[in-house]
mmCIF file of C-alpha atoms in Angstrom:
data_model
loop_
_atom_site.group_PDB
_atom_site.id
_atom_site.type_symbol
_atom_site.label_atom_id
_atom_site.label_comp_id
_atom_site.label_asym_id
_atom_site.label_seq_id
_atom_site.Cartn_x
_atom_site.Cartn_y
_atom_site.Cartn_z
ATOM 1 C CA UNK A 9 126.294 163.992 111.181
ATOM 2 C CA UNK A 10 126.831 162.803 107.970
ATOM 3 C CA UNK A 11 128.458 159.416 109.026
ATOM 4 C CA UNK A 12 125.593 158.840 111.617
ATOM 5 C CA UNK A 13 123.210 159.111 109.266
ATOM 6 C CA UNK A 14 123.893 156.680 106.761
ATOM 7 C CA UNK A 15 124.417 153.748 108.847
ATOM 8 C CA UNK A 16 120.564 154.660 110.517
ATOM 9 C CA UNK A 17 119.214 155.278 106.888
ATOM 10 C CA UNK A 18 120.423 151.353 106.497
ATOM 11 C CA UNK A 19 119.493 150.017 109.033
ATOM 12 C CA UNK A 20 116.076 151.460 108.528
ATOM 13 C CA UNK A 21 116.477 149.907 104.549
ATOM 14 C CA UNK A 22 117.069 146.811 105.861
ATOM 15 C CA UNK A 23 113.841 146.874 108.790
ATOM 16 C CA UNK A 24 111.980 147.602 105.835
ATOM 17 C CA UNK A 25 113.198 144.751 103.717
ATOM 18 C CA UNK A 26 112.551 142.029 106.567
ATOM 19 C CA UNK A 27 109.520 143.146 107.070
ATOM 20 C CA UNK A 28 108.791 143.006 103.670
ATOM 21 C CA UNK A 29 110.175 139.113 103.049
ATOM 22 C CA UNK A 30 107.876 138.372 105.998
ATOM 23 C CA UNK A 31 105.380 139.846 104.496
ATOM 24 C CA UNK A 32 105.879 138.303 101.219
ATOM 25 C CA UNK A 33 105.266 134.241 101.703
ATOM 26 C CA UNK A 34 106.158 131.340 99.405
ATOM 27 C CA UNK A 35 104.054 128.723 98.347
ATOM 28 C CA UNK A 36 106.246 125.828 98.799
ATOM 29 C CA UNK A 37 105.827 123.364 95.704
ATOM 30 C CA UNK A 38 107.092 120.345 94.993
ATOM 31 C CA UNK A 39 107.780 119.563 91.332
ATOM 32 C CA UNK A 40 109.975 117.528 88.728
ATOM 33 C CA UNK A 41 112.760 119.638 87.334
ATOM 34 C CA UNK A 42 112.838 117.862 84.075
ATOM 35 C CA UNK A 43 109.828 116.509 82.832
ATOM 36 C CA UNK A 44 108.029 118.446 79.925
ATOM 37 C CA UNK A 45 104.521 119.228 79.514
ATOM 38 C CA UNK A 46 104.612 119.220 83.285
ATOM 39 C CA UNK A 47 107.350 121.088 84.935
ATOM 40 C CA UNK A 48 110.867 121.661 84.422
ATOM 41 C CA UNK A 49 113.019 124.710 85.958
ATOM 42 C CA UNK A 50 112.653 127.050 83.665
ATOM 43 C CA UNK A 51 108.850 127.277 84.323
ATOM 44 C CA UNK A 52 107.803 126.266 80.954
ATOM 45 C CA UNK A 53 105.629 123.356 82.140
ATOM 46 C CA UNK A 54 101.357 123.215 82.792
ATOM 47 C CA UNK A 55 102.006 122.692 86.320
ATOM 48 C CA UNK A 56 104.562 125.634 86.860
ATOM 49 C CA UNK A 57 101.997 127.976 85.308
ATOM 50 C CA UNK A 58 99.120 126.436 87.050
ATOM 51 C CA UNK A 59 101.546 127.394 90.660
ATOM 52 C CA UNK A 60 102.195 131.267 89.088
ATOM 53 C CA UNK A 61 98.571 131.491 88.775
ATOM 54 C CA UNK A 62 97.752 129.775 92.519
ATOM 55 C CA UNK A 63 100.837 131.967 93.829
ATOM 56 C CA UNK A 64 99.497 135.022 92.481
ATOM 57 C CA UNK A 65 95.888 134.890 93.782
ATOM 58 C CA UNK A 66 97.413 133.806 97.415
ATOM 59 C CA UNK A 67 99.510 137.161 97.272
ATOM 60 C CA UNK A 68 102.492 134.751 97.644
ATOM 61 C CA UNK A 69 105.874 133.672 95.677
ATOM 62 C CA UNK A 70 106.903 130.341 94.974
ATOM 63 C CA UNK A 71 109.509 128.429 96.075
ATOM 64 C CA UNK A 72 110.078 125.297 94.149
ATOM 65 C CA UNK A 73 111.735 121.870 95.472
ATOM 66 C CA UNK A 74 113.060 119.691 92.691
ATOM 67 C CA UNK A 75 112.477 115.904 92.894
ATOM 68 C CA UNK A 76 112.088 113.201 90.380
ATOM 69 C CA UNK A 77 108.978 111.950 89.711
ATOM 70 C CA UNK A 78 110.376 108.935 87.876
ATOM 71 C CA UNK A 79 113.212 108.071 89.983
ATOM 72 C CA UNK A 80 113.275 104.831 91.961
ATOM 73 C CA UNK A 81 109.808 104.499 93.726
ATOM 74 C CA UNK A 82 107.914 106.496 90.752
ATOM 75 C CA UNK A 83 105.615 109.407 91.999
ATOM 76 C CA UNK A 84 104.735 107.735 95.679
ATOM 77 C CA UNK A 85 108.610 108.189 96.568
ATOM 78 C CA UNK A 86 108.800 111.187 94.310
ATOM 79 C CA UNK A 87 105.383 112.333 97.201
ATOM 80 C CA UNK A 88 107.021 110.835 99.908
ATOM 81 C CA UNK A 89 110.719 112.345 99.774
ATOM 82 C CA UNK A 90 109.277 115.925 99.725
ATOM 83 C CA UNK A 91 105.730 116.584 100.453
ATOM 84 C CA UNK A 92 105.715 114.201 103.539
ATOM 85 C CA UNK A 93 109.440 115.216 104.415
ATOM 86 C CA UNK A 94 107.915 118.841 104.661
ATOM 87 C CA UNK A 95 110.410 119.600 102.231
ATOM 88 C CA UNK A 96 107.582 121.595 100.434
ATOM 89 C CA UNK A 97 103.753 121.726 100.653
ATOM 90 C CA UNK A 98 101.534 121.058 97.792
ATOM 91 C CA UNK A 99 102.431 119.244 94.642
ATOM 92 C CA UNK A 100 100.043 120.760 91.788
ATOM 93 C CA UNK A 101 98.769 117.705 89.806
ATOM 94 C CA UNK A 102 97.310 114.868 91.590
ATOM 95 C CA UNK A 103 94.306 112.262 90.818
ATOM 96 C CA UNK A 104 91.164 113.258 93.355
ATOM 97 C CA UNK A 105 90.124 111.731 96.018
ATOM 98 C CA UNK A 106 94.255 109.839 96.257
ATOM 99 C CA UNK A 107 94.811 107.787 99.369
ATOM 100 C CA UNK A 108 98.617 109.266 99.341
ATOM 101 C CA UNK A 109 97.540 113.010 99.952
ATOM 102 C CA UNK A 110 94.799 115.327 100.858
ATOM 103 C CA UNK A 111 93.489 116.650 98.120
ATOM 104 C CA UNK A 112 91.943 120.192 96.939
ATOM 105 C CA UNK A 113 88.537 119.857 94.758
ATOM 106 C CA UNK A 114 89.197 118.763 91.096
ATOM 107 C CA UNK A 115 90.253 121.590 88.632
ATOM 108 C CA UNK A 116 90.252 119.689 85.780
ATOM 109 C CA UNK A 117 89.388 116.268 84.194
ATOM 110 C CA UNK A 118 91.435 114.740 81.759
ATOM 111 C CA UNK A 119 91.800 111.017 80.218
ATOM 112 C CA UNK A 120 93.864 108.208 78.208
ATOM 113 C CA UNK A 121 92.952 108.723 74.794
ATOM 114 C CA UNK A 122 93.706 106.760 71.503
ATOM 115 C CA UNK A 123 96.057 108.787 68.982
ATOM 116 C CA UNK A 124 96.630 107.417 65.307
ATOM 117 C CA UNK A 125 97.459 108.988 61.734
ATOM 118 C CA UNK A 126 94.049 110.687 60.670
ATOM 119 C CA UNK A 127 94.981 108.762 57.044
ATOM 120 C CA UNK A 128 94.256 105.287 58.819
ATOM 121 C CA UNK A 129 90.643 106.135 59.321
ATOM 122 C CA UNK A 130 90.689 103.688 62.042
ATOM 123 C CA UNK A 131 87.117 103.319 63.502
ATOM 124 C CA UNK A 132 88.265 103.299 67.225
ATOM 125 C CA UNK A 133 85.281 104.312 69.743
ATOM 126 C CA UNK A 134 86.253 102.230 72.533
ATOM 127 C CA UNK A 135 89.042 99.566 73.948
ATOM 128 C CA UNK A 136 86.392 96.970 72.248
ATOM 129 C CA UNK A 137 87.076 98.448 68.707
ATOM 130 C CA UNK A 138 87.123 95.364 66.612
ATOM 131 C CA UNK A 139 90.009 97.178 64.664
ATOM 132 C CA UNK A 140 92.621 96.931 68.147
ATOM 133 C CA UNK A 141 92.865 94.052 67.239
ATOM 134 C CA UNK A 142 94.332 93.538 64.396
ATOM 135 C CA UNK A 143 97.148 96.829 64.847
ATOM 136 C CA UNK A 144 100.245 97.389 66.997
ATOM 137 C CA UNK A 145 99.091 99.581 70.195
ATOM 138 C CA UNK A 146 101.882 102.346 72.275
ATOM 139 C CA UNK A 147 101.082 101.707 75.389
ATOM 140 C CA UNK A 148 102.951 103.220 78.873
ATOM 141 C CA UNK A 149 103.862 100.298 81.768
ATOM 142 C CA UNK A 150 101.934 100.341 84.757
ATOM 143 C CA UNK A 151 99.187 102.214 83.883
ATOM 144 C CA UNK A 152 94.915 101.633 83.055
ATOM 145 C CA UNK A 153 96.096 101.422 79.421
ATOM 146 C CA UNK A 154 98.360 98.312 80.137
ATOM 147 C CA UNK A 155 95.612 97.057 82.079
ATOM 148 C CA UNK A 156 92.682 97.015 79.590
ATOM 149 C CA UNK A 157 95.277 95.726 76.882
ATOM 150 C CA UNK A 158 95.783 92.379 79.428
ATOM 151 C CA UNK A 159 92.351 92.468 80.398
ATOM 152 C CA UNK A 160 91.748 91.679 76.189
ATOM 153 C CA UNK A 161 94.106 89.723 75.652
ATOM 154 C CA UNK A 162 96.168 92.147 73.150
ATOM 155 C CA UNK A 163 99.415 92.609 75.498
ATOM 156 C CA UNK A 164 101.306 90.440 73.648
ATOM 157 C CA UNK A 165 101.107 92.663 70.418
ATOM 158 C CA UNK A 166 101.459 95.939 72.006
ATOM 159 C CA UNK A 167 104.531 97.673 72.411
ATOM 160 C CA UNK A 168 105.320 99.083 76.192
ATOM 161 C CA UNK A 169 107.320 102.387 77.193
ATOM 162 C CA UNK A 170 108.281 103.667 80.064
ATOM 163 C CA UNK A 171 108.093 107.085 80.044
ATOM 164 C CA UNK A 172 106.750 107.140 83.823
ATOM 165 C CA UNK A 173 110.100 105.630 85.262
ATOM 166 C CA UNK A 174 112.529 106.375 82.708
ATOM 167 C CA UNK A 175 114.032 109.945 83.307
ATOM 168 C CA UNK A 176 115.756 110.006 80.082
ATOM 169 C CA UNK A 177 112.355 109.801 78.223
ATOM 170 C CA UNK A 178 110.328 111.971 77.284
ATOM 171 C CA UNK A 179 106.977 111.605 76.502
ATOM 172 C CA UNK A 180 106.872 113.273 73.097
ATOM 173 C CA UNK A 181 108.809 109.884 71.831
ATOM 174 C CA UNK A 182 105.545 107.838 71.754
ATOM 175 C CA UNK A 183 104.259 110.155 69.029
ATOM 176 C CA UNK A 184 107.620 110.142 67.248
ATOM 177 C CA UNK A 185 106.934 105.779 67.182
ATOM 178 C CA UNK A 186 103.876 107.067 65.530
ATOM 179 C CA UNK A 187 105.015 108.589 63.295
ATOM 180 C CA UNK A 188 107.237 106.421 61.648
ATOM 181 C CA UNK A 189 105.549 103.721 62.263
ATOM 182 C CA UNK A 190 107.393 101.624 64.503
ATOM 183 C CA UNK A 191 103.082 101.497 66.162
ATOM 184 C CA UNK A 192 100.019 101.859 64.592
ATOM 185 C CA UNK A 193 97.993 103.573 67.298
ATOM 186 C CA UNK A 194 99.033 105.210 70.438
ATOM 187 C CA UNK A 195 97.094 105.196 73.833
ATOM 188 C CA UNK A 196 98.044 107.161 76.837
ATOM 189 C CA UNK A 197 97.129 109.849 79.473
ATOM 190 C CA UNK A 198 96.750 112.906 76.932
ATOM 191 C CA UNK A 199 97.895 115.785 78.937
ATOM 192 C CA UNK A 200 100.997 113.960 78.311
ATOM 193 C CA UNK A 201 101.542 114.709 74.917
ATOM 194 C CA UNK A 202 99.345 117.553 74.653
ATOM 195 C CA UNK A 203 101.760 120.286 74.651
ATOM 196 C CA UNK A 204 103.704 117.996 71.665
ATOM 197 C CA UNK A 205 100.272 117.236 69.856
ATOM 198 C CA UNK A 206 100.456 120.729 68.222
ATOM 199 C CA UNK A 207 103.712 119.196 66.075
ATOM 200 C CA UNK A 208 101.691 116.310 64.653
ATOM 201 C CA UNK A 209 98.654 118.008 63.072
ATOM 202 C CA UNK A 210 98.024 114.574 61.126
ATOM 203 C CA UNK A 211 97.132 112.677 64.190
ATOM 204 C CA UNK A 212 93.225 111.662 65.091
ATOM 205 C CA UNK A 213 92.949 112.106 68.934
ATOM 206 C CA UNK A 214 89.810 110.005 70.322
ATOM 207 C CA UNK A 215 89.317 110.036 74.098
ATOM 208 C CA UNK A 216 88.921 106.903 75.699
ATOM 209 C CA UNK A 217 85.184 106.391 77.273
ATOM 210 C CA UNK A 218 84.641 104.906 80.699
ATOM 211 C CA UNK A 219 81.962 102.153 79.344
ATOM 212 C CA UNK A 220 82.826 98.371 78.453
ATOM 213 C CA UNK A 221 80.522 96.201 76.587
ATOM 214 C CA UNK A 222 81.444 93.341 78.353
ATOM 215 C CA UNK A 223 82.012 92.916 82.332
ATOM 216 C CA UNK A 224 82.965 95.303 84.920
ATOM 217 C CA UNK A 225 83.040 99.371 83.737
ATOM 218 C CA UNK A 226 86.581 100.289 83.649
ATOM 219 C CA UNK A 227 87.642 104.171 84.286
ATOM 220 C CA UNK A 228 89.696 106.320 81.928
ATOM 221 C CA UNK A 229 88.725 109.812 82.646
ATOM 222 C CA UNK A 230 89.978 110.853 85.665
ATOM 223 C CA UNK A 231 89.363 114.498 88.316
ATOM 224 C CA UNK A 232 92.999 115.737 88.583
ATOM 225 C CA UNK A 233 93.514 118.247 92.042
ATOM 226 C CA UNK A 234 96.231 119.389 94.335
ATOM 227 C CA UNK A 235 97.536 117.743 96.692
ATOM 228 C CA UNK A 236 98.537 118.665 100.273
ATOM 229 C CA UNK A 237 99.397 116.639 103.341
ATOM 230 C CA UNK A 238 97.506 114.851 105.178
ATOM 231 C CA UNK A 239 96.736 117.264 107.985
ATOM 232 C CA UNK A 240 96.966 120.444 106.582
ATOM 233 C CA UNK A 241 93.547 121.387 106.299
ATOM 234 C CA UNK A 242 94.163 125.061 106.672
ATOM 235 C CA UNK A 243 96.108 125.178 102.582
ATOM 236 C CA UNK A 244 93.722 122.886 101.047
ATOM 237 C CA UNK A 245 91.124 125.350 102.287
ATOM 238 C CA UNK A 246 93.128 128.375 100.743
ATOM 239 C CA UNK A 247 93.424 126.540 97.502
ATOM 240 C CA UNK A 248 90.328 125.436 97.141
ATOM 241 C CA UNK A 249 88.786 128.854 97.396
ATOM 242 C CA UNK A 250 91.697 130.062 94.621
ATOM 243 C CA UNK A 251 90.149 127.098 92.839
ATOM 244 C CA UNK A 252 86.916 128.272 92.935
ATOM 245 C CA UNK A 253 87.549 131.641 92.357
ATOM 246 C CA UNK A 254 89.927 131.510 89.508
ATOM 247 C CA UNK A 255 88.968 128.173 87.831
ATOM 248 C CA UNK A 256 88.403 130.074 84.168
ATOM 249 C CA UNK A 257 91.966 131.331 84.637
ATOM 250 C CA UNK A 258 93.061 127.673 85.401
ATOM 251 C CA UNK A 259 90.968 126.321 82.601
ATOM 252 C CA UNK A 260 92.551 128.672 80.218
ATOM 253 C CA UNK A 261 96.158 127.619 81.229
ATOM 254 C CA UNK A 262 95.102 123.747 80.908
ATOM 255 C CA UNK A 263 93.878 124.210 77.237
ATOM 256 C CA UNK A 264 96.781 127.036 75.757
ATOM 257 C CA UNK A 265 99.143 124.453 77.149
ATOM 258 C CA UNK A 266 97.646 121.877 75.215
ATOM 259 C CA UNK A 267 95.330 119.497 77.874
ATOM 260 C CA UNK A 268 92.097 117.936 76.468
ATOM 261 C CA UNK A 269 89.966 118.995 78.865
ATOM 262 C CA UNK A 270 86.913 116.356 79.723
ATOM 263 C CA UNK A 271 83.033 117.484 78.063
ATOM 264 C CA UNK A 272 80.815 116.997 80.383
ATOM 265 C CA UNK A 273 78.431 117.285 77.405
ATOM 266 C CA UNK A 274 79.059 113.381 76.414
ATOM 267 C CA UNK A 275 77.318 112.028 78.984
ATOM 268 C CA UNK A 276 78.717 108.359 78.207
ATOM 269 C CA UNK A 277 81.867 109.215 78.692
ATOM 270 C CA UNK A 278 81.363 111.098 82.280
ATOM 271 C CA UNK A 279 83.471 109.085 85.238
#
């Protein structure tokens, strides 16, 4: 009787144990395996906390797929190689409203911002600062900041990285230029170098306002969601609601991971 047993007892184990994996779904995310403050295997990233906390309120797990988002094609081949391969099926940091994906509602807004040694006492308040210039400006390729630097006139006597494409960089190496000098102010997408911000507490951080003085308004603060594909309407629904319900637990993830949230008490700086 003995023997018989056993061999039912496991098989029972193991009925219970499928029908507990079943049970048990993964949110499928895509995300960069390597690229600090946003993601990286080990989980240590904004964006791998911001899926635990998503995960969590769907009564789900996560399973990750690991893709560069600075390999050749930047983050539209990064998007484009998993989430539309259905490879995976939400990637957790996306600009609103994006033509690539469907989108959740915002979470959180965010912008470029201007970074220089507090000791300086530049008087920056805009890109038409008087005091830009007559300094060396960080800038990152291919992005708004290299566009209102053209735009001016003040390309020329900037100096360019390329954080975004380069998977050997990371972003903490602007403020390390900084630092020693090599530029005199720094402007970039802050949550960025917000987790590495903590290491330099010298540095003035200014946030970059949407206004110009002259010509067309240019945008610098921008709603950051999640993105889904393009026809699955049923998850963006599900995340939205975990959005809505649990945006002071998202909020508080964004800021102990270092993001400069956007005030929506300086009204000339709203989007």
């Amino acid at each position: 009787m003995k023997l018989r047993v056993v061999p039912i007892a496991m098989a029972m184990l193991g009925l219970s144990s499928c029908a507990a994996a079943a049970a048990a779904e993964a949110l499928r995310v895509c995300a960069d395996p390597d690229y600090l403050p946003y993601s990286n295997r080990a989980g240590a990233g904004f964006e791998n906390k911001i899926a635990e906390a998503v995960a969590k309120a769907l009564g789900e797990t996560i399973e990750y797929t690991w893709a560069s988002y600075r390999g050749r094609g930047g983050f539209p081949q990064f998007l484009s190689s998993t989430l539309d391969a259905n490879r995976c099926d939400v990637v957790m940091n996306i600009p609103y409203g994006s033509r690539e994906e469907l989108t959740t509602r915002p979470y959180y807004v965010s912008s470029y911002v201007f970074v220089f040694d507090k000791s300086k006492k530049y008087d920056i308040t805009s890109m038409d600062s008087p005091v830009l210039k007559r300094v060396k400006v960080g800038f990152e390729r291919e992005t708004p900041a290299e566009d209102a630097l053209k735009m001016r006139g003040l390309l020329q006597s900037g100096t360019p990285f390329d954080v975004a494409t380069d998977s050997g960089e990371s972003p903490a190496s602007m403020l390390t230029a900084l630092k020693d000098g090599r530029i005199d102010v720094l402007m970039t997408w802050q949550p960025a170098i917000g987790a590495f911000l903590r290491d330099y507490p010298g540095f003035e951080v200014v946030m970059v306002p949407n206004e110009r003085a002259l010509g067309p308004p240019e945008q610098y603060a921008f709603p950051m969601s999640m993105g889904v594909r393009a026809n699955d309407d049923s998850l963006k629904k599900r995340l939205d609601d975990v959005i809505e319900k649990h945006q002071g637990e998202l909020t508080s993830i964004l800021t102990e991971n270092g993001v400069l949230l956007f005030d929506s008490r300086q009204k000339d700086r709203q989007p």
